[in-house]
Short mmCIF file of C-alpha atoms and ligand atoms in Angstrom, two decimals:
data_model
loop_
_atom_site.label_atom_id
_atom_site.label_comp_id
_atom_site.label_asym_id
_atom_site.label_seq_id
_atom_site.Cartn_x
_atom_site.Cartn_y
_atom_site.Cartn_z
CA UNK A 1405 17.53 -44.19 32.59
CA UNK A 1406 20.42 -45.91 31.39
CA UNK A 1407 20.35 -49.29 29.43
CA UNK A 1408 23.10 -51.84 29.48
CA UNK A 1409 22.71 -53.39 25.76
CA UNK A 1410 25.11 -56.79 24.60
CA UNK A 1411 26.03 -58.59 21.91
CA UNK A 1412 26.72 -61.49 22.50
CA UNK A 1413 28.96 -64.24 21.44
CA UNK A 1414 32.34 -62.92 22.22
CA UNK A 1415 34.74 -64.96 24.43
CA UNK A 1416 36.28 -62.61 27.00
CA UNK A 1417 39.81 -62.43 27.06
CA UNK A 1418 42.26 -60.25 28.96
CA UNK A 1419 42.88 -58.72 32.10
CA UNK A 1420 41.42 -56.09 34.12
CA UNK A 1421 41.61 -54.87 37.99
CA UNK A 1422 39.34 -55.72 40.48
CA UNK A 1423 37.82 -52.61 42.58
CA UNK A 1424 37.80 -52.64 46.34
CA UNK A 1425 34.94 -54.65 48.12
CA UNK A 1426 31.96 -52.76 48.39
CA UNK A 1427 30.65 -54.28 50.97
CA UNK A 1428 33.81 -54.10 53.11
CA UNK A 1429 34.09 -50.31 52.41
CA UNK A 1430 30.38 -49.42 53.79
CA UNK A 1431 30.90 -50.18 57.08
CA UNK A 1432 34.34 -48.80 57.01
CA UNK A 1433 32.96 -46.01 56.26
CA UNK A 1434 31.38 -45.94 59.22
CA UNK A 1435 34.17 -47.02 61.05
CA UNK A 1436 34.64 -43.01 61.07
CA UNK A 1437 32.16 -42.18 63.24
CA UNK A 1438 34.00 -43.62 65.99
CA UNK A 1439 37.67 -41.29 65.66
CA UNK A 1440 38.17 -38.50 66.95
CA UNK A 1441 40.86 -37.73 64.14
CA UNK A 1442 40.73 -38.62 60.40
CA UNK A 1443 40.48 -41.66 58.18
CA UNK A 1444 42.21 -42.24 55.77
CA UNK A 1445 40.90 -44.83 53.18
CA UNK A 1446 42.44 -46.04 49.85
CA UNK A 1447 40.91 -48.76 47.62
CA UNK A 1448 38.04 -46.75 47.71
CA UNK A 1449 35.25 -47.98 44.84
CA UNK A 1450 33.67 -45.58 43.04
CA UNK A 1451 29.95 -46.90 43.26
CA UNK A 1452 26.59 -45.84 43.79
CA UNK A 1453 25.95 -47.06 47.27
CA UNK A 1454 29.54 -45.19 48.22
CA UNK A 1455 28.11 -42.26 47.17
CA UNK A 1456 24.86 -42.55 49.09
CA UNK A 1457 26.77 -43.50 52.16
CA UNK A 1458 29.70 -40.52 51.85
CA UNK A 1459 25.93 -38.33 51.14
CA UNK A 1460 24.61 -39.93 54.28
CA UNK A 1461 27.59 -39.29 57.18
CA UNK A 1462 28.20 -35.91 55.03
CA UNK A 1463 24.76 -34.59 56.40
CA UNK A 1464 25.61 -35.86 59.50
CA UNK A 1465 28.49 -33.61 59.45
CA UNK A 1466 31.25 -35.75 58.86
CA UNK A 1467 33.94 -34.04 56.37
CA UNK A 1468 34.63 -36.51 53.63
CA UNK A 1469 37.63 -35.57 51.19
CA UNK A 1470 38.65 -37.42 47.99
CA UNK A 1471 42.62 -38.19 48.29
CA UNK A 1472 44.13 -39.06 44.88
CA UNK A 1473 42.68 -41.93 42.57
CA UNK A 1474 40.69 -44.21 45.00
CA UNK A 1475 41.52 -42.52 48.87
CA UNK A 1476 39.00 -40.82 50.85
CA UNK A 1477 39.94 -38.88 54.21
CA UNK A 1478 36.85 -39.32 56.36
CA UNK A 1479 36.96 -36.94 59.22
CA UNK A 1480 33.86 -37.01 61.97
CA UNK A 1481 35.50 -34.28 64.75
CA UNK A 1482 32.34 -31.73 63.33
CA UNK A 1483 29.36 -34.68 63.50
CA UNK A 1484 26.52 -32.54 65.30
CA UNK A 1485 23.22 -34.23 63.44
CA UNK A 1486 23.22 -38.02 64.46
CA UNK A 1487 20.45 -39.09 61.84
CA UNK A 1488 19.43 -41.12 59.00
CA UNK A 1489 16.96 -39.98 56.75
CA UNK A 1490 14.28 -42.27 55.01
CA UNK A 1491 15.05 -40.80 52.27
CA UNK A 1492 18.98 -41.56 52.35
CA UNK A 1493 17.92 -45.32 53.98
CA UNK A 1494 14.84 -46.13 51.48
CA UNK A 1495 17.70 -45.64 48.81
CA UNK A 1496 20.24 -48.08 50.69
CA UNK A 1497 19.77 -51.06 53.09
CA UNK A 1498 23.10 -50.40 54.03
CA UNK A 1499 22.52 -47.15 56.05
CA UNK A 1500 21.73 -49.40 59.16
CA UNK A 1501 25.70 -49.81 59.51
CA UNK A 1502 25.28 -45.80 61.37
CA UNK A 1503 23.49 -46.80 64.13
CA UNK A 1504 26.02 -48.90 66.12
CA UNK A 1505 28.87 -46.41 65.57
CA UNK A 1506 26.38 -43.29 66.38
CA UNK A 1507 25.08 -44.31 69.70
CA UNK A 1508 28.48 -46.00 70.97
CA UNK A 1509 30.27 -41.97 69.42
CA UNK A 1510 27.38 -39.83 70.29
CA UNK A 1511 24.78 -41.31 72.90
CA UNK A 1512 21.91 -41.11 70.54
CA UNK A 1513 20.91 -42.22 67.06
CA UNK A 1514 17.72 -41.90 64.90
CA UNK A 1515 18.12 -43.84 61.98
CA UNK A 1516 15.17 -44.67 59.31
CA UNK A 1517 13.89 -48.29 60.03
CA UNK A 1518 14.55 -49.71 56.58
CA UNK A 1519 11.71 -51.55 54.50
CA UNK A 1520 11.69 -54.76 52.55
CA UNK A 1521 13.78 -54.79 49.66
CA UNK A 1522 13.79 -56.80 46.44
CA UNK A 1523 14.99 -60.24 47.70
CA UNK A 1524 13.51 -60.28 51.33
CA UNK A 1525 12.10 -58.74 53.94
CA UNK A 1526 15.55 -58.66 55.53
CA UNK A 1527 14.32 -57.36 59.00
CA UNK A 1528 16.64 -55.66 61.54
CA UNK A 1529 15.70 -56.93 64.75
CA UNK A 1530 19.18 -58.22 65.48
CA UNK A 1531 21.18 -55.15 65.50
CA UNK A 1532 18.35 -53.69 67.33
CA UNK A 1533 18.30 -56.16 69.88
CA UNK A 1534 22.03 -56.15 70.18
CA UNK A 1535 22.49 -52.87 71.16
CA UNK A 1536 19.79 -53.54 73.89
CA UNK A 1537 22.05 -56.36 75.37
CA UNK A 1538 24.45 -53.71 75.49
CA UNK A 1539 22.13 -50.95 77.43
CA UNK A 1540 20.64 -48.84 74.73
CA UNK A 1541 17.42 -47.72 75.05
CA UNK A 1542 15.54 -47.96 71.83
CA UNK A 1543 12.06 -46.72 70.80
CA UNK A 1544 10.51 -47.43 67.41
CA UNK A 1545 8.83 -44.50 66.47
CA UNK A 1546 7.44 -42.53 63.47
CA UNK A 1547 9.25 -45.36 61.26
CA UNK A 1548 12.65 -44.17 62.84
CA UNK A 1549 14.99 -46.27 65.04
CA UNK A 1550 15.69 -44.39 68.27
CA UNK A 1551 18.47 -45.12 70.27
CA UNK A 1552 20.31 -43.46 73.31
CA UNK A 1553 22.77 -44.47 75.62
CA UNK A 1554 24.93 -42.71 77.75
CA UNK A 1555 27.72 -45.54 77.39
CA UNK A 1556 26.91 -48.64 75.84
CA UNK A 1557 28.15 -51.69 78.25
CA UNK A 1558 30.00 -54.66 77.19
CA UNK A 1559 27.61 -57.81 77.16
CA UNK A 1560 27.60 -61.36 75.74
CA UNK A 1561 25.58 -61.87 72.64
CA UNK A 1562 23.98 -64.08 70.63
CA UNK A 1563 22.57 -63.32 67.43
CA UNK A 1564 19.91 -65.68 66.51
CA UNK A 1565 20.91 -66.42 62.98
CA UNK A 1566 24.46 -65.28 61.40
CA UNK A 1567 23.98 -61.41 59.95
CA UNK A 1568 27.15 -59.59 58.43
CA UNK A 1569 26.01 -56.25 59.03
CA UNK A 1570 24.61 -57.33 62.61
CA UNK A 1571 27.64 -58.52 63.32
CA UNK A 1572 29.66 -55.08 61.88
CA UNK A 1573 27.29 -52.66 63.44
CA UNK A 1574 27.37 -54.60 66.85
CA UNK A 1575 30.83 -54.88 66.52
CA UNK A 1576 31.44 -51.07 65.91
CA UNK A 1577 29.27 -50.50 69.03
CA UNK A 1578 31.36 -52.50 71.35
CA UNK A 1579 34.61 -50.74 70.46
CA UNK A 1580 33.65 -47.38 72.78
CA UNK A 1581 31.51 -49.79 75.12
CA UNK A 1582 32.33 -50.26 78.99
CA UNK A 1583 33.91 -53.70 79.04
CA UNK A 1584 34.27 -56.63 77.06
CA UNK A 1585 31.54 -57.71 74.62
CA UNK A 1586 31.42 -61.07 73.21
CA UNK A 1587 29.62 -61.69 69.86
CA UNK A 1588 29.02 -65.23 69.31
CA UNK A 1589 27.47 -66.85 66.24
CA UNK A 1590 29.33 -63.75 64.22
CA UNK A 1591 29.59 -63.39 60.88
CA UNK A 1592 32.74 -64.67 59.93
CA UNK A 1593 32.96 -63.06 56.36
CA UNK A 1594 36.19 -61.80 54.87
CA UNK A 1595 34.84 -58.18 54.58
CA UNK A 1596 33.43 -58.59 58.88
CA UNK A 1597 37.55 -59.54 58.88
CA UNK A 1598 38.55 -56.01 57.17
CA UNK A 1599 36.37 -53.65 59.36
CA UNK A 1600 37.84 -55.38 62.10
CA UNK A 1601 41.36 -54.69 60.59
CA UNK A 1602 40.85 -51.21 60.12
CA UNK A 1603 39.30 -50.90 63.84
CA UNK A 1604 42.14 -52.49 64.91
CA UNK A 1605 44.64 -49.93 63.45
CA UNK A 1606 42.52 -47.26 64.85
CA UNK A 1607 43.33 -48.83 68.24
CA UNK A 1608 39.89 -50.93 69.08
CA UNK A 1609 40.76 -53.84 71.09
CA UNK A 1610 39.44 -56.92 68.79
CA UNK A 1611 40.20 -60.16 69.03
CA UNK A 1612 38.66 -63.30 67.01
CA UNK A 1613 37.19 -62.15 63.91
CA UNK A 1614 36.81 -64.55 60.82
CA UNK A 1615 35.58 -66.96 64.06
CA UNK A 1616 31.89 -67.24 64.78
CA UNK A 1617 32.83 -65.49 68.22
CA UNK A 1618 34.14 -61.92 68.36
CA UNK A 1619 35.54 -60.30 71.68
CA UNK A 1620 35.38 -56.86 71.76
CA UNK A 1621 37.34 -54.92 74.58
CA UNK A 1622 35.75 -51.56 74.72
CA UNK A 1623 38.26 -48.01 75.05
CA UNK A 1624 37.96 -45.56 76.84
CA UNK A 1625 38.32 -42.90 74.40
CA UNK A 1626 37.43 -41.79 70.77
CA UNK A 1627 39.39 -43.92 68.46
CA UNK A 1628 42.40 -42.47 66.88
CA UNK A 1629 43.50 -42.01 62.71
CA UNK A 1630 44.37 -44.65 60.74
CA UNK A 1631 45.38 -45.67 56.94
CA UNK A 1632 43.11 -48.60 55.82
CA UNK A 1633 43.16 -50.29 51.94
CA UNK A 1634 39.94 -51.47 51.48
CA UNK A 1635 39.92 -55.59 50.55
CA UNK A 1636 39.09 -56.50 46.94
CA UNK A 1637 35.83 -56.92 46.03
CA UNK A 1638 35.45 -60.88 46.43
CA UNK A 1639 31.91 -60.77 44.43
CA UNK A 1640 32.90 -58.81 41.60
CA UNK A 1641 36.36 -61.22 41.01
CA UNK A 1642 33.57 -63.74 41.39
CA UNK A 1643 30.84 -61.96 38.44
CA UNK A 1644 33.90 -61.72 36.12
CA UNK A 1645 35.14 -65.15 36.49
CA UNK A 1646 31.71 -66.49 35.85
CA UNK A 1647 30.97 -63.93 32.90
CA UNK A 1648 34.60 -65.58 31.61
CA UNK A 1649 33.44 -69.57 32.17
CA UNK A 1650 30.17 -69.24 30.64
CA UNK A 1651 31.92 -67.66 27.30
CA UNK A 1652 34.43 -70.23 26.88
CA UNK A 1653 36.73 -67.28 27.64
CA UNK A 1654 40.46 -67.07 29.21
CA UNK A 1655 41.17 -63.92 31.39
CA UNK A 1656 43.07 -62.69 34.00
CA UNK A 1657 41.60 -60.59 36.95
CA UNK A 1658 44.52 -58.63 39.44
CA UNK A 1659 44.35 -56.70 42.30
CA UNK A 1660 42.18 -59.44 43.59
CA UNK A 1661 42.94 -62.64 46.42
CA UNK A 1662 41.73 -66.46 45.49
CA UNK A 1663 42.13 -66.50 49.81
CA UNK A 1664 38.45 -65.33 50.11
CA UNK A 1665 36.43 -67.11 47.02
CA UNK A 1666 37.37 -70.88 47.85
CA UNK A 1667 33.99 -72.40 47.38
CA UNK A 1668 33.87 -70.41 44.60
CA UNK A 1669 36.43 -71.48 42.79
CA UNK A 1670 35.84 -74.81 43.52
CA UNK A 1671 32.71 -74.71 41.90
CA UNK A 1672 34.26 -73.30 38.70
CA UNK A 1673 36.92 -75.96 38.83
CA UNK A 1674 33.79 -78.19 38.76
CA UNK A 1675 32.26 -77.11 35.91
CA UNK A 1676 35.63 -77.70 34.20
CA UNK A 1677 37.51 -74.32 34.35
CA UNK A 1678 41.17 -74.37 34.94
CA UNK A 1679 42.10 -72.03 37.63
CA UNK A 1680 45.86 -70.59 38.86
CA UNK A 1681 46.12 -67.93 41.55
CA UNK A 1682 48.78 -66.10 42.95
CA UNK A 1683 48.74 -63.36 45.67
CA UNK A 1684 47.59 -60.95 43.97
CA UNK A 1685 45.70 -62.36 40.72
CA UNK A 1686 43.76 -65.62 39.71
CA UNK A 1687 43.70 -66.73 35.49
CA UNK A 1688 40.69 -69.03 34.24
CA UNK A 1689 40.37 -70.88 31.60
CA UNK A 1690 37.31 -72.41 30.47
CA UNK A 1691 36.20 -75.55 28.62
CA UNK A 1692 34.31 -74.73 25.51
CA UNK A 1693 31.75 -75.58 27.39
CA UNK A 1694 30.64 -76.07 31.08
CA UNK A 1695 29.37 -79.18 33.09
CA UNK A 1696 26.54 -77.92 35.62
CA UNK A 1697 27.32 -77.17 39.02
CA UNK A 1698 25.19 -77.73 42.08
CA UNK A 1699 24.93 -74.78 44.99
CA UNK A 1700 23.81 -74.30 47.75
CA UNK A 1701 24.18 -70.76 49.79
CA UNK A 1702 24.53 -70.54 53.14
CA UNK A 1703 26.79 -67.76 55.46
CA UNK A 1704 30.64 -67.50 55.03
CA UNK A 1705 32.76 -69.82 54.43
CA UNK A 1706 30.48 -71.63 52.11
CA UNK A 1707 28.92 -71.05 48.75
CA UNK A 1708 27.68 -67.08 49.16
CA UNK A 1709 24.27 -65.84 48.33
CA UNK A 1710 25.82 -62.95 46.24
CA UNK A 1711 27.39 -64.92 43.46
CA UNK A 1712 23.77 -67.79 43.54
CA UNK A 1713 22.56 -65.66 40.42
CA UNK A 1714 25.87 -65.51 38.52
CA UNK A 1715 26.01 -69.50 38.87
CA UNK A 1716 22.17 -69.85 37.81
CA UNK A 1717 23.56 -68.08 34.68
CA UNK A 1718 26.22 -70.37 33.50
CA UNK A 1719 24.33 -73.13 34.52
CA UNK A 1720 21.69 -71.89 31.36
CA UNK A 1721 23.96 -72.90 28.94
CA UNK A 1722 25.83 -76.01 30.91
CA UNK A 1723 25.95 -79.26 30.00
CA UNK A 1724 23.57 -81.28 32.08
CA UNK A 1725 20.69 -80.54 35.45
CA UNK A 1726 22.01 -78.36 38.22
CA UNK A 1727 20.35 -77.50 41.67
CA UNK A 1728 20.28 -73.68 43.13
CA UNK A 1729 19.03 -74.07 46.67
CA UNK A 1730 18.86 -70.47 48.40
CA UNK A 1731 19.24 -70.68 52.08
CA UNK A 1732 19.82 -66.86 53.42
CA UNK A 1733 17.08 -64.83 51.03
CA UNK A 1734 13.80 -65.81 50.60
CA UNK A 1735 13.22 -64.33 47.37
CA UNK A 1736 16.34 -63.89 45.28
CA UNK A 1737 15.27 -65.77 41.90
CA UNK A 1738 14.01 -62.78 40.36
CA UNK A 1739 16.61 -63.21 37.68
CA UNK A 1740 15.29 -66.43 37.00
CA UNK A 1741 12.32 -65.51 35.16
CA UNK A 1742 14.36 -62.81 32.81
CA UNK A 1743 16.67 -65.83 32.34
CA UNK A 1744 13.48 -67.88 31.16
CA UNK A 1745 12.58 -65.00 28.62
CA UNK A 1746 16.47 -65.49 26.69
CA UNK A 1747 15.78 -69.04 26.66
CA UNK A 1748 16.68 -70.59 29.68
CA UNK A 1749 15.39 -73.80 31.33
CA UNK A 1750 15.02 -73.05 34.41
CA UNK A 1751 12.10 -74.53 37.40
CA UNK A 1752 11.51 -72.93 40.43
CA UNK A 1753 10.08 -74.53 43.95
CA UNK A 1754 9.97 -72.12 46.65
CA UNK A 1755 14.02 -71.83 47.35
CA UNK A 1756 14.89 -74.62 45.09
CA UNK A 1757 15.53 -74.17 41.25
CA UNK A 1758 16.51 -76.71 38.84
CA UNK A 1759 18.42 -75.33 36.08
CA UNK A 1760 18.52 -77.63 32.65
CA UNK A 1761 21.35 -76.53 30.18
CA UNK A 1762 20.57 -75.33 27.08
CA UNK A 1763 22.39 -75.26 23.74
CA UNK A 1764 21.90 -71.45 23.09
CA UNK A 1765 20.72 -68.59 24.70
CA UNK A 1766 18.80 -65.67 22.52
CA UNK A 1767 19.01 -61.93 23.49
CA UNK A 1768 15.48 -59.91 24.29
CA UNK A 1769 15.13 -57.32 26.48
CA UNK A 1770 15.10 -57.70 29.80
CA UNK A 1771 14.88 -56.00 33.44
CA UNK A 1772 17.29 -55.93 36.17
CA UNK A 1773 15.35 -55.87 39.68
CA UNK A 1774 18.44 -55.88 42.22
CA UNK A 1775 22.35 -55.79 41.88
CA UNK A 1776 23.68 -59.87 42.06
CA UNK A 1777 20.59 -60.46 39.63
CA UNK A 1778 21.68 -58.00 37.27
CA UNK A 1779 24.90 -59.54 37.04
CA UNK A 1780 23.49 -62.51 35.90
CA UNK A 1781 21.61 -60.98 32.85
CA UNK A 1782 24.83 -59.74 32.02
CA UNK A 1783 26.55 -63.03 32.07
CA UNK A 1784 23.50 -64.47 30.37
CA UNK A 1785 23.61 -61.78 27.75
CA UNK A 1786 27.45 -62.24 26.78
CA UNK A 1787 26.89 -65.55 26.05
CA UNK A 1788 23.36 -64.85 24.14
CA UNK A 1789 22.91 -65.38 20.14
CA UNK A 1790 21.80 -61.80 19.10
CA UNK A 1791 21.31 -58.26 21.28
CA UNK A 1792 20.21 -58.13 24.91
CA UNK A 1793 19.32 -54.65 26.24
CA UNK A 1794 19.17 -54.56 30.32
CA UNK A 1795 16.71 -51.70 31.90
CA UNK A 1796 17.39 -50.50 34.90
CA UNK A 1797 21.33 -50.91 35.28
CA UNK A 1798 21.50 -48.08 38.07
CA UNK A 1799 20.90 -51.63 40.14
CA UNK A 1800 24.58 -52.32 38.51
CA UNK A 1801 26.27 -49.16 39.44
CA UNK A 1802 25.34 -49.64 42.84
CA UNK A 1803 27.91 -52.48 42.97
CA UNK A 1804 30.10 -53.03 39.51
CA UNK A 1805 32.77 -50.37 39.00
CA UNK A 1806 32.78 -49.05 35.87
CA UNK A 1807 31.32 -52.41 34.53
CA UNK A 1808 30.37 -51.68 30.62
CA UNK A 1809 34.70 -50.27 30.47
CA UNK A 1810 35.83 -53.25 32.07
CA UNK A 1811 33.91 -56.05 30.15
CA UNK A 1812 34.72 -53.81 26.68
CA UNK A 1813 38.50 -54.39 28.32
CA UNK A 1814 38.23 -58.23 27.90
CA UNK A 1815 36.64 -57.96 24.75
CA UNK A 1816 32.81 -58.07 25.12
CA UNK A 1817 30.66 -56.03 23.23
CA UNK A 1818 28.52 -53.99 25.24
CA UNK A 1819 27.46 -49.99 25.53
CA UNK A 1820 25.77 -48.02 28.16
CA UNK A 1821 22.75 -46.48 25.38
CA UNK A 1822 19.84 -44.03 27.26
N1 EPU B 2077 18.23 -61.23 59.25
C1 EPU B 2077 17.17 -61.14 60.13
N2 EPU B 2077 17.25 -60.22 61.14
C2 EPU B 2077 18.29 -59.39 61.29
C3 EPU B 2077 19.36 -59.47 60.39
C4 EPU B 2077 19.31 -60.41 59.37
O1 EPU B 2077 16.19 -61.89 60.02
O2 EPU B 2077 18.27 -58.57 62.22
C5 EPU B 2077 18.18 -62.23 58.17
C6 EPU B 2077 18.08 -61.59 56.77
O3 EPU B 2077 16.74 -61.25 56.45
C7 EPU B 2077 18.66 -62.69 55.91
C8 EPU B 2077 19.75 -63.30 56.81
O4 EPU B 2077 19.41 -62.92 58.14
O5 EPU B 2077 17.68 -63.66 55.66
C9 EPU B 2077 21.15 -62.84 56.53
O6 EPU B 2077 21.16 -61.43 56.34
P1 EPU B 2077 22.40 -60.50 56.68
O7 EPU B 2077 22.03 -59.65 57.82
O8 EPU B 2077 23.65 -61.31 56.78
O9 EPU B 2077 22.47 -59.60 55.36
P2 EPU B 2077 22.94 -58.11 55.32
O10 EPU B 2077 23.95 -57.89 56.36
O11 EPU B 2077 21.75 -57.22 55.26
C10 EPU B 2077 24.99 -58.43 53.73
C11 EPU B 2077 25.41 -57.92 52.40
C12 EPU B 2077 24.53 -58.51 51.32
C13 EPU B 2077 24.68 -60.03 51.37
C14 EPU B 2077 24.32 -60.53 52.77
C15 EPU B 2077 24.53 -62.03 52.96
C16 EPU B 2077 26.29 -55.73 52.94
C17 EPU B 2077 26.15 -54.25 52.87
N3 EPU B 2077 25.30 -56.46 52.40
O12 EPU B 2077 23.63 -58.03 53.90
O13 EPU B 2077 25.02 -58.04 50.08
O14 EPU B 2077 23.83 -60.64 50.43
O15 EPU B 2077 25.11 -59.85 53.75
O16 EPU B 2077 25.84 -62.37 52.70
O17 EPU B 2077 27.27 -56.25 53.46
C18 EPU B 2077 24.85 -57.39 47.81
O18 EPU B 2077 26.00 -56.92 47.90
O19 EPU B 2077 24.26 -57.51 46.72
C19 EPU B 2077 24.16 -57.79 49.03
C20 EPU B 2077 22.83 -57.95 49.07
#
C-alpha cells in the first residue's frame, strides 16, 4: 500500500492548477442517468472516487468515454441494470447520488444502503424519505434500498437538517417528476449550484439554487446532451492554501475562484496571511508565522466541515489557543490524535477541541483514517522538523489529484515510497 513520506521544513512556493471539484463532479456524473443523449464533461478529476463512480454507472450500462485531457462523454441510452452493488457502495458513500436519478429515469432502483463511515454514522433517511414525498415506494430489504415508481410526482419538501447530497439526489429526482417540487431547507453549496447548472443546460427546469429553497419544474421527457466544465475543487484550493500558511510559504493556485471559499479566506486573512484573488487565481502570502484561528463548521456559506482538519493543522504550530467546534460530523477528529503523536497540543471534548500552538512539530509515522484528515497530516508533516511517513494515502487519492506532483511543484519534499 502506498506511503506518502515528507520532509519537512520547506516553505512552498510557486504555482500549480487546481483540479475540478470532486464533489461537484459525482453527482454530475449522475446527472447522466437522466439524458437520453450524451454528456459531455470537461474538468473532469482524475481521482479515486471518479473511478469508482464511472465503475459504478458503467455496470449499470452507461457508456463512459474519456475525451482528451480531463473530458468524459457519459452516455446512459444502453442503462438496462438499475443497481448498486455493496460492493461498489461499501467502497464509496457517494454511490447514494444513483438512486434519485434511477427511479425518476427508470422506475426502479436497488441501491446498497450504505454503512457508517469513518467520521459518522451519516444515515440516509433523508433522500429516502424524499423520494417518498414524491411517490416512490421504497422497501428496505436484504441491506438494499428498493425503490419504484412509475413517475415520481412533484411535492413540497422539507429536509430535516441541510444534506448536500439529499439535496442533489432529490433534486435530480424532481427534474423527470410530474409537477413542480419545492426543496426547502436545501443545501445551498457551490457544487449543489453546478449540478444544477449542468441540469439546467440539459434542459431541467430549475430555479433557486445556492438558496435554501429549490423549485424544481419536472419535464416531460428524457433530458437532452449537454457540455458541462466541472467547478474547481473549492477544498483542494483550500488544503493548498493552508499547506502554504502553515510553511511560511508564498504561492499561487489558478484555475481556481476565491467566489466560493469566503469564510475561508477570511480565516487565513486572520491568522495573518495576505491574500489577492482574481477570476481565475488567488496568491497567499504568509507571516513567518501564524496567529490561531477560531472555527466553527456548520453547512454552506459558513466555515465547511471539509477544510476543519486542515485548520486544526496550522493551528499546531500557531501562535496562541484556538477553538475547532464540529457541528455537521460527529466524529471527524481522528486526525487529532496523529497530530498529538508529531507533537501537537491539542484537547478534545466531545465536538470541541482546543488547539495550543506549538513552537515545532517532529515527524513520526503516522495513519491517515479518511480523506480531509489526511490532508491535515500532510500539512502537519510539511511543516514538521525531520521525516513523516503517512500509511494509508489511498484515503488521499480518493480526493487530491495527483497530490505528491503538485506539492513537489511548489517545492515540498515529499515521495509516494511502497
Ligand atoms: N444526515 C442525516 N440524514 C440524511 C442525510 C444527512 O442525518 O439523510 C446528516 C449527516 O449524517 C451529517 C449531516 O446530515 O451529520 C450533513 O451531511 P450531508 O448529507 O450534507 O453530507 P453528505 O452529502 O453525505 C457531502 C460531501 C462531504 C461533506 C458533506 C458536508 C459529497 C460527495 N460529500 O456529504 O464531503 O463533508 O457534504 O459538507 O458531496 C469529503 O469530500 O471529504 C466529504 C466527506
Amino acid at each position: 500500500m502506498d506511503k506518502l513520506l515528507i520532509e519537512g521544513g520547506t516553505p512552498l512556493s510557486g504555482e500549480v492548477a487546481v483540479s475540478g471539484a470532486k464533489n461537484a463532479a459525482l453527482p454530475i456524473i449522475c446527472a447522466c442517468l437522466l439524458a437520453g443523449e450524451p454528456l459531455h464533461l470537461s474538468n473532469v478529476p482524475k481521482l479515486n472516487d471518479i473511478s469508482t463512480m464511472l465503475r459504478l454507472i458503467a455496470q449499470m450500462g452507461v457508456s463512459v468515454t474519456p475525451d482528451g485531457e480531463d473530458g468524459l462523454v457519459l452516455d446512459s441510452r444502453g442503462l438496462d441494470n438499475p443497481t448498486a452493488p455493496y460492493d461498489m457502495v461499501k467502497t464509496m458513500r457517494a454511490s447514494i447520488l444513483v438512486l434519485g436519478p434511477l427511479v425518476a429515469r427508470h422506475g426502479e432502483a436497488r441501491v446498497s444502503l450504505p454503512g457508517g463511515c469513518a467520521i459518522g454514522a451519516r444515515p440516509v433517511e433523508q433522500h429516502i424519505k424524499g423520494l417518498q414525498a414524491m411517490g416512490a415506494e421504497i422497501d428496505v430489504e436484504n441491506g438494499y434500498i428498493h425503490a419504484r415508481a412509475s413517475r415520481l410526482k412533484g411535492a413540497r419538501i422539507v429536509t430535516d437538517m441541510v444534506t448536500v447530497t439529499g439535496t442533489e439526489n432529490l433534486m435530480m429526482a424532481a427534474v423527470l417528476a410530474d409537477g413542480e417540487t419545492v426543496i426547502e431547507n436545501a443545501a445551498r453549496e457551490p457544487e449543489v449550484v453546478d449540478l444544477a447548472n449542468c441540469l439546467i443546460a440539459m434542459g431541467a427546469r430549475i430555479s433557486g439554487a445556492g438558496t435554501d429553497a429549490i423549485r424544481i419544474e419536472g419535464v416531460e421527457r428524457l433530458l437532452q446532451g449537454a457540455r458541462h466544465a466541472i467547478m474547481p475543487d473549492r477544498i483542494e484550493t483550500g488544503t493548498y492554501l493552508c499547506a502554504a500558511a502553515a510553511t511560511a510559504g508564498n504561492i499561487r493556485l489558478t484555475r481556481t475562484s476565491a467566489a466560493y471559499l469566503d469564510s475561508v479566506l477570511q480565516k487565513l486573512r486572520e491568522a495573518g496571511c495576505e491574500l489577492d484573488s482574481d477570476a481565475d487565481s488567488i496568491t497567499l502570502m504568509a507571516p513567518p508565522r501564524l496567529k490561531a484561528v477560531s472555527v466553527r463548521t456548520a453547512p454552506y456559506p459558513a466555515f465547511p466541515t471539509d477544510m476543519q482538519a486542515q485548520f486544526m493543522a496550522i493551528n499546531c504550530v500557531a501562535e496562541g489557543s484556538a477553538s475547532i467546534r464540529e457541528t455537521i460530523f460527529e466524529n471527524r477528529f481522528m486526525h487529532a490524535v496523529e497530530l498529538i503523536r508529531l507533537g501537537a497540543d491539542i484537547k478534545i471534548d466531545a465536538s470541541n477541541a482546543l488547539v495550543t500552538g506549538v513552537r515545532h512539530l517532529d515527524g513520526a509515522a503516522v495513519m491517515a483514517t479518511d480523506l480531509r484528515a489526511s490532508a491535515s497530516l500532510v500539512i502537519a508533516g510539511l511543516v514538521a522538523r525531520g521525516e513523516t511517513l503517512i500509511e494509508r494515502i489511498y484515503h488521499l487519492d480518493r480526493g487530491y489529484e495527483r497530490i505528491d506532483q503538485k506539492l513537489t511543484q511548489l517545492g515540498a519534499r515529499v515521495s509516494r515510497v511502497r
